[in-house]
Every structure is written in C-alpha cells, then in structure tokens.
Amino acid sequence: MTKRLNLKAYGKINLGLDVLRKREDGYHEVRMIMQTVGIYDKIELSLQEKPGITVETNLYYLPNNENNLVYRAADLLMKEFKTEGGVHINLKKFIPVSAGMAGGSSDAAAVLVGLNRMLGLGLTREQLMERGVKIGADVPYCIMRGTALSEGIGEILTRLPPVPQCQVLIAKPGISVSTKFVYGNLHADRLKKGEHPDIDGMAEAIRRKDLQGIAGRLGNVLETVTVPAYPVIQEIKDTMADYGALGSLMSGSGPTVFGLFTDKKDAERAYEELRYGKKSEIAKQVYLTDFYNVED
C-alpha cells in the first residue's frame, strides 16, 4: 500500500457553454465543450494511522473541513469502503479560485483517483466518475480530463479528439462573480438563436482539427449576464484580441477570460501587457499555458 502520493489537479476552460433550460429540480441543463489546460494545483496525500481527514492549504481563506471538496471526496470513499486509519491532504492552489476553471472539482477528482490507487480499491475510471458526480457536476469531467462534450447537468460526457495545440492566455480580473447570480439572472428561454453558441459546429471543428474553426465558434451564453454586469470581462477579451488572439471567451460562470494564440510572441506580448503593462489593473492573475490533451 502506497503511504504517500503526489498528484496534479488540472484546471479547465469551456470552449463552448450553452444552457438549454432550467430543470424542475433546480439544476440547469447544459451543453458544453470542456478542455483541460496546463495550469494545475498540487496535492499530496499521506495515509495516517489515526482515523480522520485533515486538510492543509496554502491559502488562508480556504476551508479545511467538509466545506472543502477534497475533504468530501476523501470522506466519500473512506466511508463507503470503511477504511482503517485516516488521510492528510496537503493542497497547494495555483488555479484561480472561484474563477470558472473547476479548480475545486479538479482537486476532488485528484483525491478520488489518488485514494483509489493508494488504498487498492480497484475502482475503474467510470466507477470513480459515478461517485464524483455526488460531489459536484464537474468532478466526473475532471476525472476524465482532455476534450469532451458535456451534457445533462454536466455529468453526461462524450470524449472528443484532442484539440490542436496552441498558446492559451488566462486572465482573472480582481472580482468575484457569484454562480448563483449568473444562473439566477440567465433567461435561456428568452435568448435569440444567435445568442446560443454552436456546440455541434464546435465539436465538428475539433474533429477536423480546425483551430481557426474552433476559435471562430467560441461562445458562452453566460456572458449575456456577466459582461453587462462586469464590463472588465469584455475589456480583457478586447485586450487579448488587440494582441492577436484568434478568439477569447469567459470560462464557466466567470470571471476568468482565456484567449487562444497561434503566435507565441503575440501571446507573450499579451501576457506582458496584462501582467505588467498599462492593462495590469484589469487582471489580478495572469497565466500563459497550453492545452493538456489526453490520448486514449
């Protein structure tokens, strides 16, 4: 039995996000194209003789109890399999928090995968994904990783081919956007046809490995709520476009924005401008990365 394990929990962006309707159970039915990126949190799992779950993080404002998804992930498996002893989880956050990049869900996914391996539980990826949805709608995707079509409330996943590699610039403004506010003010039934992103066209462009076609179809229906309420999101998108991005979009419910670049120098210039230049006041966290692709 492995006593200690180091893991990487990768963030995601949405190349396309459409909301079809609000269901009777309160959840929203979505169609999304999900893509893993190269920014990751670091997680160290250590098995302990003493029962219980302890969580340590590098950010003082993160909870270290059952309000943290990593705790809930460990608790779910350890209760189900009645494991002896406990686990200590050391979480080092680098993915922007509350940013529309599924950082918490990815951390939980890594804990599920890691404990399954350490404790010799023998669960398949699909079985882990079935358990993951109990923690959060994005957790099954974060176990799968790569490029995927996500439907239902986010738990129905279809693997897509890897997208063509490019530079991905990620910028989070110094604001917080409430997911509840965004979905509460979204009226999907009132949106015009052109306001819904072309998810099927995006999937086809990915199958053709057409990066221009992918960039041309970037779309997030939640921007109809966030951009009017938080103009800084559009300002970041415009800045990326000014520096040569093929396309830019808000990820998830925001407020993080990403831009796709094929020219590394353009991407670096945009990074410098948003990180250190005149536009640095509109972005609190800026990263230059690429896609994390999974080949089955």
Backbone as numpy.savetxt, mean C-alpha at the origin, in Angstrom:
# Nx Ny Nz CAx CAy CAz Cx Cy Cz
13.19 -25.18 14.96 12.34 -23.98 14.96 13.23 -22.73 14.96
12.97 -21.82 14.03 13.72 -20.56 13.95 13.31 -19.64 15.09
14.29 -19.15 15.83 14.01 -18.29 16.98 13.91 -16.81 16.62
14.58 -16.43 15.50 14.61 -15.02 15.12 14.56 -14.92 13.61
13.79 -13.93 13.12 13.63 -13.79 11.67 13.48 -12.32 11.32
14.22 -11.88 10.29 14.12 -10.52 9.79 13.33 -10.50 8.49
12.40 -9.57 8.38 11.51 -9.52 7.23 11.42 -8.10 6.68
11.06 -8.00 5.39 10.79 -6.71 4.76 9.31 -6.66 4.40
8.66 -5.58 4.81 7.23 -5.39 4.51 7.13 -4.24 3.50
6.82 -4.56 2.25 6.83 -3.58 1.17 5.52 -2.80 1.07
5.63 -1.53 0.71 4.45 -0.69 0.50 3.84 -0.92 -0.87
2.66 -0.34 -1.07 1.99 -0.48 -2.37 1.48 0.88 -2.83
1.22 0.96 -4.13 0.49 2.08 -4.71 -0.67 1.51 -5.51
-1.65 2.36 -5.81 -2.76 1.97 -6.68 -2.56 2.62 -8.04
-2.34 1.82 -9.07 -2.25 2.36 -10.43 -3.65 2.76 -10.91
-4.65 2.12 -10.37 -6.03 2.47 -10.67 -6.90 2.13 -9.47
-7.86 3.00 -9.15 -8.76 2.73 -8.02 -10.15 3.24 -8.38
-11.08 2.31 -8.49 -12.47 2.67 -8.76 -13.36 2.13 -7.65
-14.36 2.89 -7.30 -15.36 2.48 -6.31 -16.68 2.33 -7.03
-17.25 1.13 -6.97 -18.49 0.84 -7.71 -19.73 1.23 -6.93
-19.74 0.89 -5.65 -20.94 1.18 -4.85 -20.63 0.94 -3.37
-21.52 1.47 -2.52 -21.44 1.18 -1.10 -22.38 0.02 -0.80
-21.85 -1.00 -0.15 -22.64 -2.20 0.13 -23.49 -2.00 1.39
-24.44 -2.90 1.56 -25.34 -2.80 2.71 -24.60 -2.99 4.03
-23.46 -3.71 3.99 -22.70 -3.93 5.22 -21.78 -2.75 5.57
-21.83 -1.69 4.75 -21.03 -0.50 5.02 -19.72 -0.44 4.25
-19.27 -1.60 3.76 -18.04 -1.63 2.96 -18.31 -1.11 1.55
-17.25 -0.65 0.89 -17.36 -0.20 -0.49 -16.82 -1.28 -1.43
-17.55 -1.51 -2.51 -17.10 -2.46 -3.53 -16.16 -1.73 -4.48
-14.97 -2.29 -4.66 -13.92 -1.59 -5.41 -13.39 -2.46 -6.55
-12.75 -1.79 -7.49 -11.91 -2.45 -8.50 -10.61 -1.65 -8.56
-9.50 -2.30 -8.26 -8.23 -1.60 -8.14 -7.12 -2.39 -8.83
-6.14 -1.66 -9.32 -4.89 -2.29 -9.76 -3.84 -1.95 -8.71
-3.35 -2.96 -8.04 -2.39 -2.78 -6.95 -0.98 -3.10 -7.44
0.00 -2.35 -6.93 1.39 -2.57 -7.33 2.32 -2.34 -6.14
3.17 -3.33 -5.87 4.15 -3.21 -4.80 5.31 -2.32 -5.26
5.81 -1.49 -4.35 6.97 -0.64 -4.65 8.12 -0.99 -3.71
9.29 -0.41 -3.99 10.51 -0.81 -3.30 10.74 -0.22 -1.93
9.82 0.58 -1.41 9.94 1.11 -0.05 9.42 0.05 0.93
10.16 -0.19 2.00 9.72 -1.24 2.92 10.02 -0.89 4.38
9.19 -1.45 5.27 9.44 -1.44 6.70 10.27 -2.67 7.04
11.01 -2.60 8.13 11.80 -3.74 8.60 11.16 -4.31 9.86
11.03 -5.62 9.88 10.41 -6.30 11.03 11.31 -7.42 11.49
11.59 -7.44 12.79 12.32 -8.55 13.39 11.40 -9.27 14.36
11.23 -10.57 14.13 10.42 -11.41 15.01 11.35 -12.25 15.88
11.08 -12.26 17.18 11.87 -13.06 18.10 10.93 -13.88 18.98
11.05 -15.20 18.92 10.23 -16.06 19.76 10.74 -16.00 21.20
9.81 -15.96 22.15 10.14 -15.85 23.57 9.52 -17.02 24.33
10.18 -17.42 25.42 9.60 -18.47 26.27 8.38 -17.95 27.02
8.43 -16.68 27.42 7.33 -16.08 28.16 6.14 -15.84 27.23
4.93 -16.29 27.61 3.76 -16.08 26.76 3.45 -14.60 26.56
2.78 -14.29 25.45 2.37 -12.92 25.19 3.03 -12.33 23.96
2.55 -11.16 23.58 3.04 -10.46 22.40 3.51 -9.08 22.83
4.75 -8.75 22.50 5.26 -7.41 22.78 5.67 -6.76 21.47
5.42 -5.46 21.37 5.70 -4.72 20.14 6.57 -3.51 20.47
7.61 -3.33 19.69 8.52 -2.19 19.82 8.60 -1.50 18.46
8.49 -0.18 18.43 8.57 0.53 17.15 9.53 1.72 17.27
9.92 2.24 16.10 10.82 3.40 16.07 10.06 4.72 16.01
8.73 4.66 16.06 7.91 5.87 16.04 7.09 5.92 17.32
7.29 6.97 18.10 6.69 7.02 19.43 5.16 7.02 19.42
4.57 7.50 18.30 3.12 7.66 18.28 2.38 6.40 17.80
3.11 5.36 17.44 2.45 4.13 17.02 2.08 3.29 18.23
0.90 2.66 18.22 0.51 1.83 19.36 1.37 0.56 19.43
1.56 0.05 20.63 2.32 -1.21 20.79 1.44 -2.29 21.42
0.12 -2.16 21.18 -0.83 -3.13 21.72 -1.72 -3.64 20.59
-2.92 -4.11 20.95 -3.81 -4.71 19.94 -4.31 -3.70 18.90
-4.03 -2.43 19.10 -4.39 -1.42 18.10 -3.38 -1.35 16.95
-2.30 -2.09 17.07 -1.33 -2.20 15.99 -1.60 -3.50 15.23
-1.64 -3.41 13.91 -1.99 -4.59 13.10 -0.99 -5.73 13.25
0.27 -5.41 13.56 1.24 -6.51 13.73 0.88 -7.35 14.96
0.41 -6.69 15.99 -0.03 -7.40 17.21 -1.22 -8.30 16.86
-2.18 -7.75 16.13 -3.38 -8.53 15.79 -3.05 -9.72 14.91
-2.06 -9.56 14.01 -1.66 -10.66 13.14 -1.04 -11.79 13.96
-0.15 -11.44 14.87 0.47 -12.46 15.72 -0.57 -13.13 16.61
-1.46 -12.33 17.18 -2.49 -12.84 18.07 -3.41 -13.83 17.36
-3.74 -13.50 16.10 -4.64 -14.36 15.33 -4.06 -15.77 15.17
-2.80 -15.86 14.75 -2.18 -17.17 14.52 -1.90 -17.90 15.83
-1.41 -17.17 16.82 -1.01 -17.84 18.06 -2.21 -18.36 18.85
-3.34 -17.66 18.74 -4.55 -18.17 19.39 -5.11 -19.38 18.64
-5.13 -19.27 17.31 -5.69 -20.38 16.52 -4.91 -21.67 16.73
-3.58 -21.57 16.78 -2.75 -22.77 16.87 -2.27 -23.05 18.29
-2.78 -22.24 19.24 -2.49 -22.47 20.67 -0.99 -22.68 20.90
-0.20 -21.77 20.38 1.25 -21.90 20.49 1.73 -21.58 21.90
2.78 -22.26 22.30 3.39 -22.00 23.59 4.37 -20.84 23.44
4.61 -20.16 24.54 5.55 -19.05 24.50 4.94 -17.82 23.86
5.79 -16.84 23.55 5.32 -15.59 22.98 6.23 -15.11 21.87
6.00 -13.88 21.44 6.81 -13.31 20.37 7.03 -11.82 20.64
8.23 -11.36 20.33 8.54 -9.93 20.37 8.67 -9.44 18.94
7.98 -8.34 18.64 7.98 -7.78 17.28 8.66 -6.41 17.33
9.78 -6.30 16.64 10.49 -5.02 16.53 10.19 -4.46 15.13
9.43 -3.37 15.09 8.97 -2.78 13.83 9.67 -1.45 13.58
10.36 -1.36 12.46 11.00 -0.10 12.05 10.29 0.42 10.81
9.58 1.54 10.98 8.74 2.10 9.93 9.54 3.03 9.01
9.38 2.79 7.70 9.93 3.68 6.68 8.85 4.07 5.66
7.89 3.18 5.46 6.73 3.52 4.62 5.97 4.64 5.32
5.61 5.72 4.62 4.83 6.78 5.26 3.58 6.23 5.95
3.29 6.75 7.13 2.16 6.27 7.94 0.88 6.99 7.52
-0.23 6.25 7.50 -1.54 6.82 7.12 -1.43 7.57 5.79
-0.90 6.87 4.80 -0.54 7.55 3.56 -1.17 6.95 2.31
-2.00 5.91 2.46 -2.57 5.25 1.28 -1.62 4.25 0.65
-0.60 3.79 1.42 0.37 2.84 0.89 0.33 1.48 1.59
-0.69 1.25 2.40 -0.93 -0.05 3.06 0.24 -0.48 3.94
0.93 0.48 4.56 2.06 0.12 5.41 1.68 -0.79 6.56
0.62 -0.45 7.27 0.18 -1.29 8.38 -0.26 -2.67 7.94
-0.95 -2.73 6.81 -1.40 -4.02 6.28 -0.21 -4.88 5.85
0.79 -4.24 5.26 1.98 -4.97 4.84 2.77 -5.50 6.03
2.82 -4.70 7.10 3.48 -5.16 8.33 2.78 -6.40 8.89
1.44 -6.35 8.91 0.66 -7.49 9.40 0.89 -8.71 8.52
0.93 -8.50 7.21 1.16 -9.61 6.27 2.51 -10.26 6.53
3.54 -9.43 6.77 4.88 -9.97 7.04 4.90 -10.80 8.31
4.17 -10.35 9.33 4.11 -11.10 10.59 3.43 -12.45 10.38
2.35 -12.47 9.61 1.67 -13.74 9.31 2.61 -14.70 8.58
3.29 -14.19 7.56 4.21 -15.03 6.78 5.37 -15.50 7.67
5.90 -14.58 8.47 7.05 -14.92 9.31 6.74 -15.93 10.38
5.64 -15.74 11.10 5.28 -16.67 12.17 4.89 -18.04 11.60
4.27 -18.05 10.44 3.95 -19.33 9.80 5.23 -20.14 9.56
6.28 -19.43 9.13 7.57 -20.09 8.88 8.25 -20.48 10.19
8.29 -19.55 11.15 9.02 -19.79 12.40 8.40 -20.91 13.24
7.07 -20.93 13.25 6.38 -21.91 14.09 6.07 -23.21 13.36
6.44 -23.28 12.10 6.21 -24.50 11.32 4.74 -24.85 11.17
3.90 -23.82 10.95 2.45 -24.06 10.90 2.01 -24.72 9.59
2.80 -24.56 8.54 2.51 -25.25 7.28 1.36 -24.67 6.47
0.99 -23.42 6.75 -0.11 -22.80 5.99 0.38 -22.37 4.61
-0.46 -22.57 3.61 -0.13 -22.12 2.26 -0.35 -20.61 2.18
0.13 -19.99 1.10 -0.09 -18.56 0.91 -1.58 -18.25 0.88
-2.35 -19.10 0.21 -3.80 -18.87 0.12 -4.45 -18.96 1.50
-4.00 -19.90 2.32 -4.55 -20.02 3.67 -4.18 -18.82 4.54
-2.99 -18.29 4.35 -2.60 -17.07 5.06 -3.45 -15.89 4.60
-3.73 -15.82 3.31 -4.53 -14.73 2.78 -5.96 -14.79 3.32
-6.50 -15.99 3.49 -7.84 -16.15 4.06 -7.89 -15.62 5.49
-6.83 -15.81 6.22 -6.77 -15.30 7.59 -6.49 -13.79 7.59
-5.70 -13.34 6.63 -5.32 -11.94 6.58 -6.48 -10.98 6.42
-7.51 -11.39 5.68 -8.65 -10.51 5.44 -9.40 -10.19 6.73
-9.23 -11.04 7.75 -9.85 -10.77 9.04 -9.20 -9.58 9.74
-7.97 -9.27 9.34 -7.23 -8.15 9.94 -7.48 -6.87 9.16
-7.53 -6.99 7.83 -7.77 -5.82 7.00 -7.88 -6.21 5.54
-8.63 -5.41 4.77 -8.92 -5.75 3.38 -7.67 -5.80 2.51
-6.63 -5.02 2.85 -5.40 -4.99 2.04 -4.41 -6.08 2.41
-4.62 -6.76 3.53 -3.63 -7.73 4.00 -3.44 -8.90 3.02
-4.53 -9.49 2.46 -4.30 -10.57 1.49 -3.41 -10.14 0.32
-3.64 -8.94 -0.21 -2.79 -8.47 -1.30 -1.34 -8.32 -0.83
-1.14 -7.82 0.38 0.22 -7.61 0.88 0.95 -8.93 1.11
0.20 -10.01 1.29 0.81 -11.34 1.34 1.20 -11.77 -0.07
0.32 -11.50 -1.04 0.57 -11.88 -2.43 1.68 -11.06 -3.07
1.58 -9.74 -2.95 2.52 -8.76 -3.52 2.61 -8.84 -5.05
3.28 -7.84 -5.62 3.41 -7.79 -7.07 2.34 -6.93 -7.71
1.83 -7.38 -8.84 0.81 -6.65 -9.60 -0.47 -7.46 -9.59
-1.59 -6.83 -9.22 -2.83 -7.60 -9.09 -4.05 -6.72 -9.31
-5.10 -7.34 -9.84 -6.43 -6.75 -9.88 -7.12 -7.13 -8.58
-7.64 -6.12 -7.89 -8.28 -6.33 -6.60 -9.75 -5.95 -6.70
-10.65 -6.86 -6.30 -12.09 -6.62 -6.39 -12.77 -6.97 -5.09
-14.11 -6.82 -5.06 -14.86 -7.02 -3.83 -14.57 -5.86 -2.90
-14.18 -6.16 -1.64 -13.74 -5.09 -0.73 -12.22 -4.99 -0.76
-11.61 -5.72 -1.71 -10.16 -5.74 -1.86 -9.58 -7.13 -1.67
-10.45 -8.09 -1.31 -9.95 -9.43 -0.98 -9.96 -10.40 -2.16
-10.65 -10.04 -3.26 -10.69 -10.91 -4.44 -9.56 -10.48 -5.37
-8.53 -11.31 -5.47 -7.31 -10.91 -6.16 -7.03 -11.77 -7.39
-6.62 -11.10 -8.46 -6.22 -11.80 -9.68 -4.82 -11.32 -10.04
-3.88 -12.26 -10.10 -2.50 -11.91 -10.43 -2.41 -11.37 -11.86
-1.67 -10.28 -12.03 -1.38 -9.73 -13.35 0.11 -9.85 -13.62
0.53 -9.80 -14.91 1.96 -9.87 -15.21 2.70 -8.67 -14.59
3.99 -8.80 -14.35 4.76 -7.67 -13.81 4.70 -6.46 -14.75
4.61 -5.29 -14.17 4.61 -4.07 -14.99 6.04 -3.77 -15.44
6.21 -3.04 -16.55 7.56 -2.66 -16.97 8.21 -1.79 -15.90
9.47 -2.03 -15.67 10.17 -1.30 -14.60 10.39 0.16 -14.97
10.28 1.04 -13.97 10.55 2.46 -14.19 10.86 3.10 -12.84
11.18 4.39 -12.87 11.43 5.14 -11.64 10.08 5.57 -11.04
9.93 5.39 -9.74 8.70 5.77 -9.05 9.04 6.79 -7.98
8.54 8.01 -8.17 8.76 9.07 -7.19 7.54 9.15 -6.28
7.78 9.11 -4.98 6.69 9.11 -4.00 6.84 10.31 -3.08
5.76 11.07 -2.93 5.81 12.26 -2.08 4.54 12.35 -1.24
4.74 12.48 0.06 3.61 12.65 0.97 3.62 14.07 1.53
2.53 14.81 1.34 2.46 16.15 1.95 2.31 16.06 3.46
2.55 17.15 4.14 2.48 17.16 5.60 1.07 17.30 6.13
0.17 16.51 5.61 -1.22 16.51 6.07 -1.66 15.08 6.30
-2.73 14.92 7.05 -3.36 13.62 7.21 -4.75 13.68 6.60
-5.10 12.63 5.89 -6.42 12.54 5.26 -7.16 11.36 5.88
-8.32 11.61 6.43 -9.13 10.55 7.04 -9.79 9.70 5.95
-9.51 8.40 6.00 -10.16 7.48 5.05 -11.67 7.55 5.20
-12.13 7.68 6.44 -13.57 7.78 6.70 -14.15 9.02 6.04
-13.42 10.15 6.10 -13.86 11.38 5.45 -13.96 11.19 3.94
-12.95 10.56 3.35 -12.91 10.40 1.90 -14.08 9.54 1.42
-14.24 8.37 2.01 -15.32 7.48 1.56 -16.69 8.04 1.94
-16.75 8.75 3.07 -18.01 9.34 3.49 -18.51 10.43 2.56
-17.56 11.09 1.87 -17.92 12.18 0.96 -17.88 11.77 -0.51
-17.61 10.49 -0.76 -17.62 9.98 -2.13 -19.03 9.52 -2.48
-19.53 10.01 -3.60 -20.85 9.57 -4.08 -20.65 8.92 -5.44
-20.25 7.63 -5.37 -19.88 6.91 -6.59 -21.02 6.85 -7.60
-22.27 6.82 -7.10 -23.42 6.72 -7.99 -23.68 8.02 -8.76
-23.09 9.11 -8.32 -23.31 10.40 -8.98 -22.19 10.76 -9.95
-21.13 9.98 -9.97 -19.99 10.30 -10.83 -20.32 10.04 -12.30
-19.78 10.89 -13.14 -19.96 10.70 -14.58 -19.06 9.58 -15.07
-19.39 9.06 -16.25 -18.64 7.92 -16.79 -17.15 8.22 -16.87
-16.79 9.40 -17.30 -15.39 9.76 -17.48 -14.62 9.92 -16.18
-15.33 9.97 -15.05 -14.66 10.13 -13.75 -14.25 8.79 -13.15
-14.72 7.70 -13.75 -14.30 6.37 -13.31 -13.07 5.94 -14.10
-12.02 5.47 -13.45 -10.82 5.04 -14.18 -11.09 3.79 -15.02
-10.31 3.65 -16.07 -10.44 2.51 -17.00 -9.62 1.34 -16.46
-10.19 0.60 -15.54 -9.47 -0.50 -14.89 -9.18 -1.63 -15.89
-10.16 -1.95 -16.73 -9.94 -3.02 -17.72 -8.86 -2.62 -18.72
-8.88 -1.36 -19.15 -7.86 -0.87 -20.07 -6.49 -0.88 -19.43
-6.43 -0.54 -18.14 -5.17 -0.58 -17.41 -4.62 -2.00 -17.36
-5.48 -2.96 -17.04 -5.06 -4.36 -16.97 -4.54 -4.84 -18.31
-5.19 -4.41 -19.39 -4.76 -4.81 -20.73 -3.41 -4.18 -21.07
-3.22 -2.92 -20.70 -1.93 -2.25 -20.93 -0.81 -2.96 -20.18
-1.12 -3.44 -18.97 -0.12 -4.19 -18.19 0.22 -5.49 -18.90
-0.79 -6.18 -19.41 -0.54 -7.44 -20.14 0.31 -7.20 -21.39
0.13 -6.02 -22.02 0.91 -5.68 -23.22 2.29 -5.12 -22.86
2.54 -4.93 -21.55 3.79 -4.30 -21.08 3.97 -2.91 -21.69
2.88 -2.18 -21.76 2.83 -0.85 -22.38 2.85 0.21 -21.27
4.05 0.67 -20.92 4.17 1.62 -19.82 3.47 2.95 -20.14
3.55 3.39 -21.39 2.84 4.62 -21.79 1.34 4.44 -21.61
0.84 3.26 -21.99 -0.59 2.98 -21.83 -1.01 2.90 -20.38
-0.11 2.38 -19.54 -0.39 2.33 -18.10 -0.46 3.74 -17.53
0.57 4.55 -17.85 0.63 5.91 -17.33 -0.55 6.75 -17.81
-0.99 6.49 -19.03 -2.11 7.25 -19.59 -3.45 6.90 -18.99
-3.50 5.79 -18.25 -4.77 5.34 -17.65 -4.77 5.44 -16.13
-3.75 6.04 -15.55 -3.74 6.22 -14.09 -5.01 6.94 -13.67
-5.69 6.42 -12.67 -6.92 7.06 -12.23 -7.34 6.58 -10.85
-7.81 7.52 -10.04 -8.25 7.22 -8.68 -9.50 8.03 -8.40
-10.63 7.36 -8.31 -11.91 8.04 -8.13 -11.96 8.83 -6.82
-11.13 8.45 -5.84 -11.13 9.15 -4.55 -10.55 10.57 -4.67
-9.84 10.84 -5.75 -9.32 12.20 -5.96 -10.46 13.21 -6.13
-11.64 12.74 -6.52 -12.78 13.67 -6.67 -13.16 14.27 -5.33
-12.76 13.61 -4.24 -13.01 14.13 -2.89 -11.78 14.86 -2.36
-10.61 14.22 -2.48 -9.42 14.75 -1.81 -8.83 15.99 -2.47
-8.80 16.03 -3.80 -8.15 17.16 -4.48 -8.85 18.49 -4.19
-10.19 18.56 -4.25 -10.84 19.82 -3.87 -10.61 20.19 -2.40
-10.55 19.17 -1.53 -10.39 19.43 -0.09 -8.94 19.75 0.28
-8.00 19.17 -0.46 -6.57 19.34 -0.16 -5.83 19.65 -1.46
-5.82 20.91 -1.88 -5.20 21.28 -3.17 -3.72 20.92 -3.28
-3.03 20.71 -2.15 -1.61 20.37 -2.20 -1.39 19.06 -2.95
-2.38 18.18 -2.96 -2.25 16.92 -3.69 -2.10 17.20 -5.18
-2.93 18.08 -5.71 -2.82 18.45 -7.13 -1.52 19.18 -7.40
-1.06 19.99 -6.44 0.19 20.73 -6.63 1.38 19.78 -6.76
1.38 18.72 -5.97 2.45 17.72 -6.08 2.36 17.00 -7.42
1.16 16.64 -7.84 0.98 15.99 -9.14 1.50 16.88 -10.27
1.15 18.16 -10.21 1.58 19.10 -11.25 3.10 19.25 -11.26
3.71 19.29 -10.09 5.17 19.41 -10.00 5.84 18.21 -10.66
5.34 17.03 -10.39 5.90 15.83 -11.02 5.75 15.88 -12.54
4.59 16.33 -13.00 4.37 16.46 -14.44 5.34 17.47 -15.05
5.57 18.56 -14.36 6.49 19.59 -14.85 7.91 19.05 -15.02
8.26 18.06 -14.24 9.61 17.49 -14.32 9.68 16.23 -15.18
8.62 15.95 -15.93 8.70 14.88 -16.91 8.05 13.56 -16.56
7.22 13.53 -15.50 6.53 12.28 -15.17 5.59 11.88 -16.30
5.58 10.59 -16.62 4.62 10.08 -17.61 3.20 10.25 -17.10
3.05 10.15 -15.80 1.74 10.31 -15.16 1.93 10.34 -13.66
0.98 10.90 -12.94 1.05 10.93 -11.48 -0.35 10.74 -10.91
-0.41 10.25 -9.68 -1.70 9.90 -9.10 -1.58 9.83 -7.58
-2.69 10.09 -6.90 -2.76 9.85 -5.47 -2.96 8.36 -5.24
-2.29 7.81 -4.24 -2.43 6.39 -3.92 -3.47 6.19 -2.83
-4.33 5.20 -3.02 -5.34 4.88 -2.02 -6.21 6.08 -1.69
-6.49 6.26 -0.40 -7.28 7.41 0.03 -6.40 8.61 0.35
-5.11 8.49 0.01 -4.19 9.60 0.13 -3.59 9.74 1.52
-2.79 10.82 1.65 -2.55 11.88 0.68 -1.32 11.68 -0.21
-0.65 10.51 -0.12 0.57 10.30 -0.87 0.31 10.32 -2.38
1.24 10.95 -3.10 1.19 11.02 -4.57 2.41 10.31 -5.13
2.24 9.60 -6.23 3.39 8.99 -6.90 3.42 9.44 -8.36
4.62 9.46 -8.92 4.80 9.77 -10.33 5.68 8.71 -10.98
5.39 8.39 -12.24 6.14 7.39 -12.98 7.07 8.09 -13.97
8.35 7.71 -13.96 9.36 8.32 -14.82 10.13 7.24 -15.57
10.41 7.48 -16.84 11.28 6.57 -17.59 12.70 7.11 -17.67
12.85 8.41 -17.43 14.18 9.03 -17.45 14.66 9.22 -16.02
15.74 8.53 -15.67 16.23 8.57 -14.29 16.64 9.99 -13.88
17.23 10.75 -14.81 17.66 12.11 -14.49 16.46 13.01 -14.19
15.38 12.85 -14.96 14.16 13.61 -14.69 13.62 13.28 -13.30
13.61 11.97 -12.99 13.12 11.53 -11.68 13.96 12.12 -10.55
15.28 12.12 -10.74 16.17 12.66 -9.71 15.99 14.17 -9.55
15.78 14.88 -10.66 15.55 16.33 -10.59 14.25 16.63 -9.86
13.22 15.84 -10.14 11.93 16.01 -9.45 12.07 15.71 -7.97
12.84 14.68 -7.65 13.09 14.33 -6.25 13.78 15.48 -5.54
14.82 16.02 -6.16 15.58 17.12 -5.56 14.68 18.34 -5.32
13.82 18.63 -6.29 12.94 19.80 -6.17 11.95 19.63 -5.01
11.35 18.44 -4.91 10.37 18.20 -3.86 11.02 17.98 -2.49
12.25 17.49 -2.50 12.93 17.20 -1.23 13.65 18.42 -0.68
14.32 19.17 -1.58 15.17 20.25 -1.10 14.90 21.61 -1.75
14.17 21.62 -2.87 14.00 22.84 -3.64 12.85 23.72 -3.16
12.41 24.60 -4.07 11.35 25.55 -3.74 10.04 24.85 -3.39
9.85 23.65 -3.92 8.61 22.90 -3.66 8.70 22.01 -2.43
9.80 22.11 -1.69 9.96 21.22 -0.54 8.92 21.47 0.55
8.29 22.67 0.53 7.29 22.96 1.57 5.99 22.18 1.33
5.80 21.64 0.14 4.55 20.91 -0.13 4.67 19.42 0.12
5.89 18.92 0.34 6.08 17.48 0.56 6.93 17.25 1.80
6.39 16.50 2.74 7.11 16.23 3.99 8.02 15.03 3.85
7.59 14.00 3.13 8.40 12.80 2.91 8.49 12.54 1.41
9.71 12.32 0.92 9.92 12.10 -0.51 10.86 10.90 -0.70
10.49 9.99 -1.59 11.29 8.80 -1.85 11.38 8.57 -3.36
12.52 8.11 -3.80 12.68 7.68 -5.19 12.98 6.19 -5.18
12.12 5.43 -5.82 12.23 3.98 -5.77 11.84 3.40 -7.12
11.45 2.15 -7.15 10.97 1.51 -8.37 9.91 0.48 -7.99
9.47 -0.31 -8.98 8.48 -1.34 -8.69 9.14 -2.56 -8.08
8.45 -3.19 -7.16 8.86 -4.49 -6.65 7.99 -5.51 -7.36
8.57 -6.25 -8.28 7.79 -7.19 -9.08 7.99 -8.62 -8.59
6.94 -9.38 -8.69 6.96 -10.80 -8.27 6.74 -11.66 -9.50
7.66 -12.54 -9.75 7.52 -13.51 -10.85 7.12 -14.84 -10.25
5.95 -15.31 -10.60 5.52 -16.63 -10.10 6.24 -17.75 -10.85
